CSV table of C-alpha atoms in Angstrom, one decimal:
chain,number,residue,atom,x,y,z
A,10,MET,CA,92.9,22.1,110.9
A,11,SER,CA,90.8,23.3,107.5
A,12,VAL,CA,91.4,26.8,106.2
A,13,GLU,CA,89.5,26.3,102.9
A,14,LYS,CA,87.4,29.1,101.4
A,15,GLU,CA,83.6,28.3,101.2
A,16,ASN,CA,83.5,31.1,98.6
A,17,PRO,CA,87.0,31.2,96.7
A,18,THR,CA,88.0,33.9,94.1
A,19,CYS,CA,89.2,33.7,91.1
A,20,PRO,CA,93.2,34.6,91.1
A,21,PHE,CA,92.9,35.6,87.6
A,22,CYS,CA,90.2,38.1,86.8
A,23,ASP,CA,89.0,38.2,90.9
A,24,GLY,CA,85.7,36.6,90.0
A,25,LYS,CA,83.4,35.1,92.5
A,26,HIS,CA,82.0,33.0,89.9
A,27,VAL,CA,83.7,29.8,90.6
A,28,GLU,CA,82.3,26.0,91.1
A,29,LEU,CA,84.4,22.9,92.1
A,30,TYR,CA,85.6,20.8,89.5
A,31,SER,CA,86.9,17.9,90.9
A,32,SER,CA,88.0,17.7,94.1
A,33,PHE,CA,91.1,15.7,93.4
A,34,GLY,CA,93.9,17.8,91.1
A,35,THR,CA,97.3,16.5,90.3
A,36,ALA,CA,97.6,15.8,93.7
A,37,HIS,CA,95.1,14.3,96.8
A,38,LEU,CA,95.8,17.8,98.3
A,39,VAL,CA,94.8,19.6,95.1
A,40,ARG,CA,91.4,20.7,94.4
A,41,GLN,CA,90.5,21.9,90.8
A,42,TYR,CA,88.1,24.9,90.3
A,43,TYR,CA,86.5,26.2,87.2
A,44,CYS,CA,86.1,30.0,86.8
A,45,LEU,CA,82.8,30.8,84.7
A,46,ASN,CA,84.0,34.4,84.4
A,47,CYS,CA,87.2,33.9,82.8
A,48,LYS,CA,86.9,30.2,81.3
A,49,THR,CA,89.7,29.2,83.3
A,50,PHE,CA,90.6,26.3,85.4
A,51,VAL,CA,92.4,26.9,88.7
A,52,LYS,CA,93.8,24.9,91.7
A,53,ASN,CA,93.3,25.2,95.5
A,54,ILE,CA,96.1,23.6,97.9
A,55,ARG,CA,92.8,22.1,100.5
A,56,TRP,CA,94.7,22.6,103.5
A,57,LYS,CA,96.7,26.0,102.5
A,58,GLY,CA,93.6,27.7,101.3
A,59,SER,CA,95.6,29.5,98.4
A,60,PHE,CA,95.8,29.3,94.4
A,61,TYR,CA,97.9,28.8,91.9
């Protein structure tokens, strides 16, 4: 069961201008996103739906 957010927000600046950078990050269960507001890469655990 997937709990992924369609419109994730940046955990650092709460910006809504976040785009998918890579479907696979450091592990297969991690996605990488890029925040266009604060220029930060963030990781998202696919099935958990939380950033870290």
